[in-house]
Amino acid sequence: MSVDLSQFIPTFLEESFEGLALMESRLLSLEVDDNESIHSIFRAAHSIKGGAGTFGFENVTEFTHLVETLLDEMRDGRRVIASADVELLLDSVDCIRLLIESARDQSDYDEAKVAQTSEALTKTLSQGASASDVESSPAPGGEVEQKAAQWQISFIPSHHLVKTGNDPLLLFNALADLGPLEISAQASELPSLLDMDPQELYLSWRLLLTSAASEDEIREVFEWVEDECQLELVQLEPEREIKQDKGNSNSQAEEATSGAEIAAEKPAGPVTAPCSDKSPEKKPEKSQVKNKQDAGSIRVGVDKVDNLINLVGELVITQSMLSELGNDFELSKLERLTSGLEQLLQNTKELQESVMRIRMLPISFAFNRFPRLVHDLSKKTGKAIELVIHGEQTELDKTVMEQIGDPLVHLVRNAVDHGIEPADVRLAKGKPEQGMIKLDAYHLGGNIVIEINDDGGGINKQAVLDKAIDKGLVEAGSNLSESQIFDLIFEPGFSTAKELSDISGRGVGMDVVKKNIQSLGGRIQVESAQDKGSTFRVNLPLTLAILDGQLVRVGSETYVIPLIAIVESLQAKGELINRVSGDMLLYRLREDNVPVLPIYQLFSLPADTTEVENSLLVVVEADGQKVGLMVDDLLAQQQVVIKSLKDNYQQVDGISGATILGDGSVAMILDIPGMIQLAMKSAQKNQAQHYSANVLAGETV
Amino acid sequence: MNIQELTEDVPRVGDNDIESIDFITSGEQYLTFILEQEQYAVDILCVEEIRSWEPPTKIPNSPEYVKGVINMRGIIVPILDLRLKFNIGQPSYTEVTVVIVLTLESEQHSRTIGFVVDAVSDVLNADESDIKKAPAFGGCVPQHYVEGLVNVGDNVVTLLNVQSLQALEPHQLN
């Protein structure tokens, strides 16, 4: 009987990346007396090693074995945890990740780095154990010196144990490595020769092990057959105290001594939930994060799936009710029909929401890389920095999450590099030596706001302005508001850093950050106060699939304007319209002069109204530029599901997608920044009105 | 619009009863259709469905032969007019105008596009050896759209290359 192991590889990879993320985050928050963390780091490393061995990723096994050995020494208290070791382990996590990624993609990896780290590990291992042995360093967590104890193990395998490829003999060999072992087999269940299935296992064993090994270590031997057996462990001569710091795993073990323990850990399927019936030690791993690259699957809480199933159930009931009504319909049943349809509407709405929620992940998936990033950066820059994260449970669409990661990394890097001052400067300013970066995520209306706040030097307004004048972005002597000045840092090629550093300024500027955020339909704002720090506020839609839209009519066509872009809608008054430079129409909106964009002209459509006087203007804003879109009629406001035009057709200037309206017809969704650019392009085409192009383009020229 | 009438008027593949079509013949099967009295054909495996004309939603600033997009069971499908694309006469759109929806699977993704034609006529079986190279003598249909010619009785059917039909010219600003 052969099993195709390769089908489990994706699961292994996913779990390994989770394990690595767990190791990383635990390592970063590791304190000296933190046995719980060391244990979970060890467990993560151990299961990666085990899995890698099963699937034949030998370099992973080999490397992880070194890591495991080091962790084992820490776990047993044979090694005091030094910060150098933590750094080394962090590097090792990187290496394991590299190795696993290369195994997944069948690509090359940075062999030099792996070799270097593995050398460092070997070196540490060879020095460490002797340098700090048991006597000289009391074990953390009040562990007592280990003496040999006698363990009675009752091992009752299930009948099909051998079919899963496990051999009790190998287990016993492994146990014998721990100490002298006596084995007695019990054949009471052995059936008569006629009834016996040669592929089944009818024996059970009673083992007597004398070993200094801890209960965990003994259980570890049985790790792969946990699900396939009943295992009892009784310590016969409790010569040493049971470790007090074992926490959950220990209490669990104590329970197990009174009765047969059924393994609580089940293999994780593609759908796993942080639900409470899992063994407690597994819990921290559940909230951990999956690597960004394996975008193919999504882990969803079982509660979300349950909810979905319930809703589908209700939908089916409503459907059958409606179809029964339809079979022989009389007018007297009209009321029931109406209420049935209402129910259908409700069901559909809830179903839609639930389905959307499946794509929603807590933003910790994007935030979890920052502790490591800030840790590394603060090492590199020599600045002490504390990272505070708030609101990491705020949920966000997976697609948005994936695309917001890089811009956020850039912003955090900037905060470390440009924001936080070196310690001496901070002290001179009377600030605490340690800088602080705050990440915060929260919901605001139908949007999510992510704030990156630092308590550093703030943006030097004058420097920004000088630079902008220098680059010809702004004319000398022009009077800009604070926010206008701060917006200048999003201009291409704009950097106030005096010299390019290793951390930021590697060609990717704030303009790219802004562009990425805008491509997600979001906005970014800056607030800054000299010597107090800066806040970058990113405003994003919750999802890319649904949008709140204002339906408008132009001629016979219906368009959707994203509500987020709309400033206001108004009836144009003739006296507020100014015709400048021949053809350019400006509408005086209080103090602003808003260029009027006739949609019918831009899209070459027939329209009802072609004169701005008395027409309807929808004032929208993009890139800090307001324009008034001329429409014939304002229709309803509604949520629309965004469908791609690109899938079957192609990108269309000024259109971000299409949607299907209630009557089944298709409506185009306007891409406001795209439309402004389109208008600018066509204005530039009519170069005769050079000035009008300048007005539209505003300061971005 | 009376659906009943409509379905009677639209020539369908299914109008031929099962016995008259030899499904077991060798070679590929092609769906033939009529454009301005001429017969054309496309690989039948690419045909997603045959629909009647419905006014699509316009795409701003698109070429004239792109009539717009329709909603096909939740998918946004662009509708192209083959007569306009090939420059063979002016179309008129009535309730009996036919749209052939073709799906072409490629490695990256599949693309679904509808093409407006005059009428669908028949299913054609053609061996590879039956397909003759089209002579390069002008004509309105650009050469790269033509896969070959097939003789059917006294008539000649132009086989169109679905791959190049699906290739869209980049969107141009007018």
mmCIF file with all atom_site columns, N, CA and C in Angstrom, chain A residues 158-216:
data_model
loop_
_atom_site.group_PDB
_atom_site.id
_atom_site.type_symbol
_atom_site.label_atom_id
_atom_site.label_alt_id
_atom_site.label_comp_id
_atom_site.label_asym_id
_atom_site.label_entity_id
_atom_site.label_seq_id
_atom_site.pdbx_PDB_ins_code
_atom_site.Cartn_x
_atom_site.Cartn_y
_atom_site.Cartn_z
_atom_site.occupancy
_atom_site.B_iso_or_equiv
_atom_site.pdbx_formal_charge
_atom_site.auth_seq_id
_atom_site.auth_comp_id
_atom_site.auth_asym_id
_atom_site.auth_atom_id
_atom_site.pdbx_PDB_model_num
ATOM 1   N N  . SER A 1 158 ? -3.752 0.998   18.079 1.00 0.00 ? 158 SER A N  1
ATOM 2   C CA . SER A 1 158 ? -4.972 0.581   17.387 1.00 0.00 ? 158 SER A CA 1
ATOM 3   C C  . SER A 1 158 ? -4.598 -0.517  16.394 1.00 0.00 ? 158 SER A C  1
ATOM 4   N N  . HIS A 1 159 ? -5.610 -1.258  15.980 1.00 0.00 ? 159 HIS A N  1
ATOM 5   C CA . HIS A 1 159 ? -5.321 -2.427  15.152 1.00 0.00 ? 159 HIS A CA 1
ATOM 6   C C  . HIS A 1 159 ? -4.666 -2.092  13.821 1.00 0.00 ? 159 HIS A C  1
ATOM 7   N N  . HIS A 1 160 ? -4.953 -0.890  13.346 1.00 0.00 ? 160 HIS A N  1
ATOM 8   C CA . HIS A 1 160 ? -4.434 -0.586  12.011 1.00 0.00 ? 160 HIS A CA 1
ATOM 9   C C  . HIS A 1 160 ? -3.129 0.209   12.052 1.00 0.00 ? 160 HIS A C  1
ATOM 10  N N  . LEU A 1 161 ? -2.451 0.172   13.179 1.00 0.00 ? 161 LEU A N  1
ATOM 11  C CA . LEU A 1 161 ? -1.237 0.982   13.331 1.00 0.00 ? 161 LEU A CA 1
ATOM 12  C C  . LEU A 1 161 ? -0.217 0.709   12.226 1.00 0.00 ? 161 LEU A C  1
ATOM 13  N N  . VAL A 1 162 ? -0.016 -0.576  11.919 1.00 0.00 ? 162 VAL A N  1
ATOM 14  C CA . VAL A 1 162 ? 1.026  -0.881  10.940 1.00 0.00 ? 162 VAL A CA 1
ATOM 15  C C  . VAL A 1 162 ? 0.637  -0.412  9.546  1.00 0.00 ? 162 VAL A C  1
ATOM 16  N N  . LYS A 1 163 ? -0.655 -0.299  9.322  1.00 0.00 ? 163 LYS A N  1
ATOM 17  C CA . LYS A 1 163 ? -1.089 0.154   7.993  1.00 0.00 ? 163 LYS A CA 1
ATOM 18  C C  . LYS A 1 163 ? -0.715 1.608   7.746  1.00 0.00 ? 163 LYS A C  1
ATOM 19  N N  . THR A 1 164 ? -0.557 2.379   8.804  1.00 0.00 ? 164 THR A N  1
ATOM 20  C CA . THR A 1 164 ? -0.182 3.774   8.619  1.00 0.00 ? 164 THR A CA 1
ATOM 21  C C  . THR A 1 164 ? 1.329  3.917   8.503  1.00 0.00 ? 164 THR A C  1
ATOM 22  N N  . GLY A 1 165 ? 2.003  2.822   8.383  1.00 0.00 ? 165 GLY A N  1
ATOM 23  C CA . GLY A 1 165 ? 3.439  2.880   8.141  1.00 0.00 ? 165 GLY A CA 1
ATOM 24  C C  . GLY A 1 165 ? 4.259  2.999   9.412  1.00 0.00 ? 165 GLY A C  1
ATOM 25  N N  . ASN A 1 166 ? 3.639  2.759   10.561 1.00 0.00 ? 166 ASN A N  1
ATOM 26  C CA . ASN A 1 166 ? 4.378  2.840   11.814 1.00 0.00 ? 166 ASN A CA 1
ATOM 27  C C  . ASN A 1 166 ? 4.718  1.430   12.293 1.00 0.00 ? 166 ASN A C  1
ATOM 28  N N  . ASP A 1 167 ? 5.880  1.320   12.913 1.00 0.00 ? 167 ASP A N  1
ATOM 29  C CA . ASP A 1 167 ? 6.317  0.031   13.390 1.00 0.00 ? 167 ASP A CA 1
ATOM 30  C C  . ASP A 1 167 ? 6.651  0.164   14.874 1.00 0.00 ? 167 ASP A C  1
ATOM 31  N N  . PRO A 1 168 ? 5.947  -0.565  15.741 1.00 0.00 ? 168 PRO A N  1
ATOM 32  C CA . PRO A 1 168 ? 6.216  -0.443  17.169 1.00 0.00 ? 168 PRO A CA 1
ATOM 33  C C  . PRO A 1 168 ? 7.680  -0.687  17.504 1.00 0.00 ? 168 PRO A C  1
ATOM 34  N N  . LEU A 1 169 ? 8.303  -1.570  16.741 1.00 0.00 ? 169 LEU A N  1
ATOM 35  C CA . LEU A 1 169 ? 9.689  -1.909  17.028 1.00 0.00 ? 169 LEU A CA 1
ATOM 36  C C  . LEU A 1 169 ? 10.583 -0.670  16.969 1.00 0.00 ? 169 LEU A C  1
ATOM 37  N N  . LEU A 1 170 ? 10.314 0.178   15.970 1.00 0.00 ? 170 LEU A N  1
ATOM 38  C CA . LEU A 1 170 ? 11.113 1.394   15.829 1.00 0.00 ? 170 LEU A CA 1
ATOM 39  C C  . LEU A 1 170 ? 10.906 2.314   17.024 1.00 0.00 ? 170 LEU A C  1
ATOM 40  N N  . LEU A 1 171 ? 9.663  2.348   17.487 1.00 0.00 ? 171 LEU A N  1
ATOM 41  C CA . LEU A 1 171 ? 9.363  3.186   18.653 1.00 0.00 ? 171 LEU A CA 1
ATOM 42  C C  . LEU A 1 171 ? 10.137 2.702   19.861 1.00 0.00 ? 171 LEU A C  1
ATOM 43  N N  . PHE A 1 172 ? 10.125 1.382   20.030 1.00 0.00 ? 172 PHE A N  1
ATOM 44  C CA . PHE A 1 172 ? 10.814 0.823   21.190 1.00 0.00 ? 172 PHE A CA 1
ATOM 45  C C  . PHE A 1 172 ? 12.309 1.063   21.095 1.00 0.00 ? 172 PHE A C  1
ATOM 46  N N  . ASN A 1 173 ? 12.840 0.974   19.878 1.00 0.00 ? 173 ASN A N  1
ATOM 47  C CA . ASN A 1 173 ? 14.261 1.272   19.703 1.00 0.00 ? 173 ASN A CA 1
ATOM 48  C C  . ASN A 1 173 ? 14.565 2.696   20.145 1.00 0.00 ? 173 ASN A C  1
ATOM 49  N N  . ALA A 1 174 ? 13.665 3.594   19.754 1.00 0.00 ? 174 ALA A N  1
ATOM 50  C CA . ALA A 1 174 ? 13.859 4.997   20.118 1.00 0.00 ? 174 ALA A CA 1
ATOM 51  C C  . ALA A 1 174 ? 13.786 5.173   21.625 1.00 0.00 ? 174 ALA A C  1
ATOM 52  N N  . LEU A 1 175 ? 12.870 4.426   22.257 1.00 0.00 ? 175 LEU A N  1
ATOM 53  C CA . LEU A 1 175 ? 12.747 4.499   23.716 1.00 0.00 ? 175 LEU A CA 1
ATOM 54  C C  . LEU A 1 175 ? 13.995 3.957   24.376 1.00 0.00 ? 175 LEU A C  1
ATOM 55  N N  . ALA A 1 176 ? 14.517 2.892   23.793 1.00 0.00 ? 176 ALA A N  1
ATOM 56  C CA . ALA A 1 176 ? 15.693 2.264   24.384 1.00 0.00 ? 176 ALA A CA 1
ATOM 57  C C  . ALA A 1 176 ? 16.885 3.217   24.366 1.00 0.00 ? 176 ALA A C  1
ATOM 58  N N  . ASP A 1 177 ? 16.859 4.170   23.422 1.00 0.00 ? 177 ASP A N  1
ATOM 59  C CA . ASP A 1 177 ? 17.933 5.161   23.395 1.00 0.00 ? 177 ASP A CA 1
ATOM 60  C C  . ASP A 1 177 ? 17.900 6.049   24.622 1.00 0.00 ? 177 ASP A C  1
ATOM 61  N N  . LEU A 1 178 ? 16.739 6.159   25.234 1.00 0.00 ? 178 LEU A N  1
ATOM 62  C CA . LEU A 1 178 ? 16.589 7.054   26.394 1.00 0.00 ? 178 LEU A CA 1
ATOM 63  C C  . LEU A 1 178 ? 17.065 6.398   27.687 1.00 0.00 ? 178 LEU A C  1
ATOM 64  N N  . GLY A 1 179 ? 17.071 5.095   27.679 1.00 0.00 ? 179 GLY A N  1
ATOM 65  C CA . GLY A 1 179 ? 17.524 4.402   28.891 1.00 0.00 ? 179 GLY A CA 1
ATOM 66  C C  . GLY A 1 179 ? 17.152 2.939   28.821 1.00 0.00 ? 179 GLY A C  1
ATOM 67  N N  . PRO A 1 180 ? 17.541 2.189   29.840 1.00 0.00 ? 180 PRO A N  1
ATOM 68  C CA . PRO A 1 180 ? 17.236 0.753   29.864 1.00 0.00 ? 180 PRO A CA 1
ATOM 69  C C  . PRO A 1 180 ? 15.726 0.535   29.775 1.00 0.00 ? 180 PRO A C  1
ATOM 70  N N  . LEU A 1 181 ? 15.348 -0.440  28.976 1.00 0.00 ? 181 LEU A N  1
ATOM 71  C CA . LEU A 1 181 ? 13.934 -0.633  28.691 1.00 0.00 ? 181 LEU A CA 1
ATOM 72  C C  . LEU A 1 181 ? 13.564 -2.094  28.847 1.00 0.00 ? 181 LEU A C  1
ATOM 73  N N  . GLU A 1 182 ? 12.473 -2.325  29.578 1.00 0.00 ? 182 GLU A N  1
ATOM 74  C CA . GLU A 1 182 ? 11.956 -3.695  29.653 1.00 0.00 ? 182 GLU A CA 1
ATOM 75  C C  . GLU A 1 182 ? 10.621 -3.711  28.936 1.00 0.00 ? 182 GLU A C  1
ATOM 76  N N  . ILE A 1 183 ? 10.442 -4.734  28.136 1.00 0.00 ? 183 ILE A N  1
ATOM 77  C CA . ILE A 1 183 ? 9.218  -4.775  27.336 1.00 0.00 ? 183 ILE A CA 1
ATOM 78  C C  . ILE A 1 183 ? 8.473  -6.073  27.596 1.00 0.00 ? 183 ILE A C  1
ATOM 79  N N  . SER A 1 184 ? 7.184  -5.946  27.856 1.00 0.00 ? 184 SER A N  1
ATOM 80  C CA . SER A 1 184 ? 6.398  -7.180  27.891 1.00 0.00 ? 184 SER A CA 1
ATOM 81  C C  . SER A 1 184 ? 5.178  -6.981  26.998 1.00 0.00 ? 184 SER A C  1
ATOM 82  N N  . ALA A 1 185 ? 4.964  -7.958  26.144 1.00 0.00 ? 185 ALA A N  1
ATOM 83  C CA . ALA A 1 185 ? 3.850  -7.864  25.215 1.00 0.00 ? 185 ALA A CA 1
ATOM 84  C C  . ALA A 1 185 ? 2.642  -8.587  25.779 1.00 0.00 ? 185 ALA A C  1
ATOM 85  N N  . GLN A 1 186 ? 1.443  -8.082  25.490 1.00 0.00 ? 186 GLN A N  1
ATOM 86  C CA . GLN A 1 186 ? 0.229  -8.742  25.928 1.00 0.00 ? 186 GLN A CA 1
ATOM 87  C C  . GLN A 1 186 ? -0.532 -9.211  24.707 1.00 0.00 ? 186 GLN A C  1
ATOM 88  N N  . ALA A 1 187 ? -0.764 -10.510 24.688 1.00 0.00 ? 187 ALA A N  1
ATOM 89  C CA . ALA A 1 187 ? -1.355 -11.095 23.487 1.00 0.00 ? 187 ALA A CA 1
ATOM 90  C C  . ALA A 1 187 ? -2.786 -11.532 23.723 1.00 0.00 ? 187 ALA A C  1
ATOM 91  N N  . SER A 1 188 ? -3.406 -10.979 24.790 1.00 0.00 ? 188 SER A N  1
ATOM 92  C CA . SER A 1 188 ? -4.737 -11.450 25.138 1.00 0.00 ? 188 SER A CA 1
ATOM 93  C C  . SER A 1 188 ? -5.756 -11.214 24.030 1.00 0.00 ? 188 SER A C  1
ATOM 94  N N  . GLU A 1 189 ? -5.544 -10.159 23.246 1.00 0.00 ? 189 GLU A N  1
ATOM 95  C CA . GLU A 1 189 ? -6.527 -9.852  22.204 1.00 0.00 ? 189 GLU A CA 1
ATOM 96  C C  . GLU A 1 189 ? -6.284 -10.625 20.921 1.00 0.00 ? 189 GLU A C  1
ATOM 97  N N  . LEU A 1 190 ? -5.230 -11.388 20.926 1.00 0.00 ? 190 LEU A N  1
ATOM 98  C CA . LEU A 1 190 ? -4.866 -12.092 19.704 1.00 0.00 ? 190 LEU A CA 1
ATOM 99  C C  . LEU A 1 190 ? -5.969 -13.082 19.312 1.00 0.00 ? 190 LEU A C  1
ATOM 100 N N  . PRO A 1 191 ? -6.544 -12.944 18.154 1.00 0.00 ? 191 PRO A N  1
ATOM 101 C CA . PRO A 1 191 ? -7.612 -13.866 17.755 1.00 0.00 ? 191 PRO A CA 1
ATOM 102 C C  . PRO A 1 191 ? -7.024 -15.201 17.290 1.00 0.00 ? 191 PRO A C  1
ATOM 103 N N  . SER A 1 192 ? -7.915 -16.107 17.040 1.00 0.00 ? 192 SER A N  1
ATOM 104 C CA . SER A 1 192 ? -7.437 -17.394 16.548 1.00 0.00 ? 192 SER A CA 1
ATOM 105 C C  . SER A 1 192 ? -6.854 -17.199 15.154 1.00 0.00 ? 192 SER A C  1
ATOM 106 N N  . LEU A 1 193 ? -6.015 -18.119 14.798 1.00 0.00 ? 193 LEU A N  1
ATOM 107 C CA . LEU A 1 193 ? -5.277 -17.982 13.559 1.00 0.00 ? 193 LEU A CA 1
ATOM 108 C C  . LEU A 1 193 ? -6.197 -17.795 12.346 1.00 0.00 ? 193 LEU A C  1
ATOM 109 N N  . LEU A 1 194 ? -7.367 -18.448 12.425 1.00 0.00 ? 194 LEU A N  1
ATOM 110 C CA . LEU A 1 194 ? -8.300 -18.364 11.305 1.00 0.00 ? 194 LEU A CA 1
ATOM 111 C C  . LEU A 1 194 ? -8.870 -16.955 11.133 1.00 0.00 ? 194 LEU A C  1
ATOM 112 N N  . ASP A 1 195 ? -9.150 -16.313 12.289 1.00 0.00 ? 195 ASP A N  1
ATOM 113 C CA . ASP A 1 195 ? -9.777 -14.984 12.237 1.00 0.00 ? 195 ASP A CA 1
ATOM 114 C C  . ASP A 1 195 ? -8.764 -13.861 12.051 1.00 0.00 ? 195 ASP A C  1
ATOM 115 N N  . MET A 1 196 ? -7.516 -14.214 12.068 1.00 0.00 ? 196 MET A N  1
ATOM 116 C CA . MET A 1 196 ? -6.520 -13.155 12.118 1.00 0.00 ? 196 MET A CA 1
ATOM 117 C C  . MET A 1 196 ? -6.290 -12.516 10.748 1.00 0.00 ? 196 MET A C  1
ATOM 118 N N  . ASP A 1 197 ? -6.253 -11.189 10.752 1.00 0.00 ? 197 ASP A N  1
ATOM 119 C CA . ASP A 1 197 ? -5.890 -10.453 9.550  1.00 0.00 ? 197 ASP A CA 1
ATOM 120 C C  . ASP A 1 197 ? -4.399 -10.126 9.678  1.00 0.00 ? 197 ASP A C  1
ATOM 121 N N  . PRO A 1 198 ? -3.596 -10.656 8.788  1.00 0.00 ? 198 PRO A N  1
ATOM 122 C CA . PRO A 1 198 ? -2.148 -10.470 8.961  1.00 0.00 ? 198 PRO A CA 1
ATOM 123 C C  . PRO A 1 198 ? -1.712 -9.003  8.866  1.00 0.00 ? 198 PRO A C  1
ATOM 124 N N  . GLN A 1 199 ? -2.602 -8.148  8.385  1.00 0.00 ? 199 GLN A N  1
ATOM 125 C CA . GLN A 1 199 ? -2.205 -6.751  8.284  1.00 0.00 ? 199 GLN A CA 1
ATOM 126 C C  . GLN A 1 199 ? -2.583 -5.947  9.521  1.00 0.00 ? 199 GLN A C  1
ATOM 127 N N  . GLU A 1 200 ? -3.196 -6.624  10.479 1.00 0.00 ? 200 GLU A N  1
ATOM 128 C CA . GLU A 1 200 ? -3.619 -5.881  11.668 1.00 0.00 ? 200 GLU A CA 1
ATOM 129 C C  . GLU A 1 200 ? -2.713 -6.203  12.843 1.00 0.00 ? 200 GLU A C  1
ATOM 130 N N  . LEU A 1 201 ? -2.759 -5.352  13.812 1.00 0.00 ? 201 LEU A N  1
ATOM 131 C CA . LEU A 1 201 ? -1.897 -5.508  14.970 1.00 0.00 ? 201 LEU A CA 1
ATOM 132 C C  . LEU A 1 201 ? -2.780 -5.758  16.193 1.00 0.00 ? 201 LEU A C  1
ATOM 133 N N  . TYR A 1 202 ? -2.562 -6.893  16.860 1.00 0.00 ? 202 TYR A N  1
ATOM 134 C CA . TYR A 1 202 ? -3.446 -7.236  17.973 1.00 0.00 ? 202 TYR A CA 1
ATOM 135 C C  . TYR A 1 202 ? -2.757 -7.138  19.324 1.00 0.00 ? 202 TYR A C  1
ATOM 136 N N  . LEU A 1 203 ? -1.473 -6.798  19.289 1.00 0.00 ? 203 LEU A N  1
ATOM 137 C CA . LEU A 1 203 ? -0.713 -6.822  20.534 1.00 0.00 ? 203 LEU A CA 1
ATOM 138 C C  . LEU A 1 203 ? -0.762 -5.470  21.239 1.00 0.00 ? 203 LEU A C  1
ATOM 139 N N  . SER A 1 204 ? -0.583 -5.510  22.535 1.00 0.00 ? 204 SER A N  1
ATOM 140 C CA . SER A 1 204 ? -0.316 -4.277  23.246 1.00 0.00 ? 204 SER A CA 1
ATOM 141 C C  . SER A 1 204 ? 0.880  -4.518  24.149 1.00 0.00 ? 204 SER A C  1
ATOM 142 N N  . TRP A 1 205 ? 1.468  -3.428  24.618 1.00 0.00 ? 205 TRP A N  1
ATOM 143 C CA . TRP A 1 205 ? 2.717  -3.599  25.348 1.00 0.00 ? 205 TRP A CA 1
ATOM 144 C C  . TRP A 1 205 ? 2.729  -2.857  26.665 1.00 0.00 ? 205 TRP A C  1
ATOM 145 N N  . ARG A 1 206 ? 3.443  -3.374  27.561 1.00 0.00 ? 206 ARG A N  1
ATOM 146 C CA . ARG A 1 206 ? 3.722  -2.685  28.822 1.00 0.00 ? 206 ARG A CA 1
ATOM 147 C C  . ARG A 1 206 ? 5.238  -2.509  28.873 1.00 0.00 ? 206 ARG A C  1
ATOM 148 N N  . LEU A 1 207 ? 5.655  -1.286  29.051 1.00 0.00 ? 207 LEU A N  1
ATOM 149 C CA . LEU A 1 207 ? 7.088  -1.005  28.969 1.00 0.00 ? 207 LEU A CA 1
ATOM 150 C C  . LEU A 1 207 ? 7.548  -0.423  30.289 1.00 0.00 ? 207 LEU A C  1
ATOM 151 N N  . LEU A 1 208 ? 8.754  -0.754  30.650 1.00 0.00 ? 208 LEU A N  1
ATOM 152 C CA . LEU A 1 208 ? 9.327  -0.187  31.862 1.00 0.00 ? 208 LEU A CA 1
ATOM 153 C C  . LEU A 1 208 ? 10.619 0.521   31.452 1.00 0.00 ? 208 LEU A C  1
ATOM 154 N N  . LEU A 1 209 ? 10.627 1.814   31.578 1.00 0.00 ? 209 LEU A N  1
ATOM 155 C CA . LEU A 1 209 ? 11.772 2.583   31.095 1.00 0.00 ? 209 LEU A CA 1
ATOM 156 C C  . LEU A 1 209 ? 12.439 3.280   32.266 1.00 0.00 ? 209 LEU A C  1
ATOM 157 N N  . THR A 1 210 ? 13.713 3.111   32.358 1.00 0.00 ? 210 THR A N  1
ATOM 158 C CA . THR A 1 210 ? 14.461 3.852   33.371 1.00 0.00 ? 210 THR A CA 1
ATOM 159 C C  . THR A 1 210 ? 15.262 4.909   32.629 1.00 0.00 ? 210 THR A C  1
ATOM 160 N N  . SER A 1 211 ? 14.900 6.148   32.880 1.00 0.00 ? 211 SER A N  1
ATOM 161 C CA . SER A 1 211 ? 15.543 7.190   32.074 1.00 0.00 ? 211 SER A CA 1
ATOM 162 C C  . SER A 1 211 ? 15.454 8.528   32.778 1.00 0.00 ? 211 SER A C  1
ATOM 163 N N  . ALA A 1 212 ? 16.407 9.378   32.459 1.00 0.00 ? 212 ALA A N  1
ATOM 164 C CA . ALA A 1 212 ? 16.383 10.733  33.006 1.00 0.00 ? 212 ALA A CA 1
ATOM 165 C C  . ALA A 1 212 ? 15.533 11.641  32.129 1.00 0.00 ? 212 ALA A C  1
ATOM 166 N N  . ALA A 1 213 ? 14.996 11.077  31.066 1.00 0.00 ? 213 ALA A N  1
ATOM 167 C CA . ALA A 1 213 ? 14.241 11.897  30.132 1.00 0.00 ? 213 ALA A CA 1
ATOM 168 C C  . ALA A 1 213 ? 12.960 12.423  30.776 1.00 0.00 ? 213 ALA A C  1
ATOM 169 N N  . SER A 1 214 ? 12.536 13.573  30.309 1.00 0.00 ? 214 SER A N  1
ATOM 170 C CA . SER A 1 214 ? 11.301 14.143  30.837 1.00 0.00 ? 214 SER A CA 1
ATOM 171 C C  . SER A 1 214 ? 10.109 13.445  30.177 1.00 0.00 ? 214 SER A C  1
ATOM 172 N N  . GLU A 1 215 ? 8.968  13.674  30.762 1.00 0.00 ? 215 GLU A N  1
ATOM 173 C CA . GLU A 1 215 ? 7.771  13.045  30.209 1.00 0.00 ? 215 GLU A CA 1
ATOM 174 C C  . GLU A 1 215 ? 7.547  13.473  28.766 1.00 0.00 ? 215 GLU A C  1
ATOM 175 N N  . ASP A 1 216 ? 7.818  14.758  28.521 1.00 0.00 ? 216 ASP A N  1
ATOM 176 C CA . ASP A 1 216 ? 7.654  15.262  27.154 1.00 0.00 ? 216 ASP A CA 1
ATOM 177 C C  . ASP A 1 216 ? 8.516  14.494  26.170 1.00 0.00 ? 216 ASP A C  1
#
